[in-house]
């Protein structure tokens, strides 16, 4: 659906690019990557996080760093 802020020329160039078989292959690969599992507990629908970690992993790290060890843990 073309928006008014895109010129007809730009819109047509995008449509041409979207029909390119190479673009379609990349689009499918990227869609599969977004659906792939890279995390454990707390990994949501978006698996590619750009180096970010989930809230659950952050909580685990904070507990391991901030909660003092008990003698029974050593």
PDB file of C-alpha atoms in Angstrom:
ATOM      1  CA  UNK A   1       0.000   0.000   0.000  1.00  0.00           C
ATOM      2  CA  UNK A   2       1.612   3.197  -1.154  1.00  0.00           C
ATOM      3  CA  UNK A   3       1.687   6.078   1.320  1.00  0.00           C
ATOM      4  CA  UNK A   4       1.333   9.692   0.220  1.00  0.00           C
ATOM      5  CA  UNK A   5       4.773  10.621   1.524  1.00  0.00           C
ATOM      6  CA  UNK A   6       6.450   8.240  -0.948  1.00  0.00           C
ATOM      7  CA  UNK A   7       6.694   9.413  -4.515  1.00  0.00           C
ATOM      8  CA  UNK A   8       5.392   7.141  -7.244  1.00  0.00           C
ATOM      9  CA  UNK A   9       8.953   6.748  -8.530  1.00  0.00           C
ATOM     10  CA  UNK A  10      10.226   5.563  -5.138  1.00  0.00           C
ATOM     11  CA  UNK A  11       7.267   3.231  -4.688  1.00  0.00           C
ATOM     12  CA  UNK A  12       7.862   1.617  -8.085  1.00  0.00           C
ATOM     13  CA  UNK A  13      11.574   1.160  -7.331  1.00  0.00           C
ATOM     14  CA  UNK A  14      10.686  -0.588  -4.062  1.00  0.00           C
ATOM     15  CA  UNK A  15       8.203  -2.875  -5.795  1.00  0.00           C
ATOM     16  CA  UNK A  16      10.820  -3.795  -8.377  1.00  0.00           C
ATOM     17  CA  UNK A  17      13.329  -4.575  -5.600  1.00  0.00           C
ATOM     18  CA  UNK A  18      10.755  -6.652  -3.680  1.00  0.00           C
ATOM     19  CA  UNK A  19      10.138  -8.810  -6.763  1.00  0.00           C
ATOM     20  CA  UNK A  20      13.846  -9.617  -7.187  1.00  0.00           C
ATOM     21  CA  UNK A  21      14.475 -13.349  -6.494  1.00  0.00           C
ATOM     22  CA  UNK A  22      17.615 -12.491  -4.479  1.00  0.00           C
ATOM     23  CA  UNK A  23      15.566 -10.203  -2.229  1.00  0.00           C
ATOM     24  CA  UNK A  24      12.910 -12.891  -1.778  1.00  0.00           C
ATOM     25  CA  UNK A  25      15.575 -15.435  -0.742  1.00  0.00           C
ATOM     26  CA  UNK A  26      17.057 -13.006   1.783  1.00  0.00           C
ATOM     27  CA  UNK A  27      13.608 -12.130   3.105  1.00  0.00           C
ATOM     28  CA  UNK A  28      12.867 -15.814   3.756  1.00  0.00           C
ATOM     29  CA  UNK A  29      16.250 -16.362   5.448  1.00  0.00           C
ATOM     30  CA  UNK A  30      15.732 -13.308   7.666  1.00  0.00           C
ATOM     31  CA  UNK A  31      12.225 -14.502   8.593  1.00  0.00           C
ATOM     32  CA  UNK A  32      13.626 -17.916   9.576  1.00  0.00           C
ATOM     33  CA  UNK A  33      16.358 -16.239  11.627  1.00  0.00           C
ATOM     34  CA  UNK A  34      13.798 -14.211  13.545  1.00  0.00           C
ATOM     35  CA  UNK A  35      11.974 -17.433  14.417  1.00  0.00           C
ATOM     36  CA  UNK A  36      15.102 -19.331  15.478  1.00  0.00           C
ATOM     37  CA  UNK A  37      15.842 -20.116  19.117  1.00  0.00           C
ATOM     38  CA  UNK A  38      19.063 -18.635  20.499  1.00  0.00           C
ATOM     39  CA  UNK A  39      18.168 -18.274  24.154  1.00  0.00           C
ATOM     40  CA  UNK A  40      16.826 -20.365  26.973  1.00  0.00           C
ATOM     41  CA  UNK A  41      14.289 -19.320  29.596  1.00  0.00           C
ATOM     42  CA  UNK A  42      12.893 -15.920  28.780  1.00  0.00           C
ATOM     43  CA  UNK A  43      13.744 -15.974  25.094  1.00  0.00           C
ATOM     44  CA  UNK A  44      10.789 -14.285  23.459  1.00  0.00           C
ATOM     45  CA  UNK A  45       9.583 -14.280  19.865  1.00  0.00           C
ATOM     46  CA  UNK A  46      12.472 -12.095  18.720  1.00  0.00           C
ATOM     47  CA  UNK A  47      15.593 -14.198  19.074  1.00  0.00           C
ATOM     48  CA  UNK A  48      18.160 -11.832  17.607  1.00  0.00           C
ATOM     49  CA  UNK A  49      18.938  -9.393  20.388  1.00  0.00           C
ATOM     50  CA  UNK A  50      22.030  -7.568  19.159  1.00  0.00           C
ATOM     51  CA  UNK A  51      23.980  -8.603  22.239  1.00  0.00           C
ATOM     52  CA  UNK A  52      21.200  -7.806  24.707  1.00  0.00           C
ATOM     53  CA  UNK A  53      20.193 -10.379  27.288  1.00  0.00           C
ATOM     54  CA  UNK A  54      16.736 -11.255  28.565  1.00  0.00           C
ATOM     55  CA  UNK A  55      15.313  -9.978  31.846  1.00  0.00           C
ATOM     56  CA  UNK A  56      15.588 -13.486  33.275  1.00  0.00           C
ATOM     57  CA  UNK A  57      19.280 -13.694  32.388  1.00  0.00           C
ATOM     58  CA  UNK A  58      19.837 -10.227  33.908  1.00  0.00           C
ATOM     59  CA  UNK A  59      18.159 -11.393  37.127  1.00  0.00           C
ATOM     60  CA  UNK A  60      20.361 -14.494  37.245  1.00  0.00           C
ATOM     61  CA  UNK A  61      23.490 -12.397  36.792  1.00  0.00           C
ATOM     62  CA  UNK A  62      22.430  -9.936  39.497  1.00  0.00           C
ATOM     63  CA  UNK A  63      21.692 -12.752  41.937  1.00  0.00           C
ATOM     64  CA  UNK A  64      25.055 -14.365  41.269  1.00  0.00           C
ATOM     65  CA  UNK A  65      26.870 -11.036  41.737  1.00  0.00           C
ATOM     66  CA  UNK A  66      24.910  -9.455  44.585  1.00  0.00           C
ATOM     67  CA  UNK A  67      23.657 -12.290  46.785  1.00  0.00           C
ATOM     68  CA  UNK A  68      26.395 -13.294  49.237  1.00  0.00           C
ATOM     69  CA  UNK A  69      27.539 -16.901  49.136  1.00  0.00           C
ATOM     70  CA  UNK A  70      26.411 -19.104  51.986  1.00  0.00           C
ATOM     71  CA  UNK A  71      28.924 -21.418  53.615  1.00  0.00           C
ATOM     72  CA  UNK A  72      26.934 -24.339  52.240  1.00  0.00           C
ATOM     73  CA  UNK A  73      27.436 -22.985  48.698  1.00  0.00           C
ATOM     74  CA  UNK A  74      31.230 -23.130  48.850  1.00  0.00           C
TER      75      UNK A  74
END
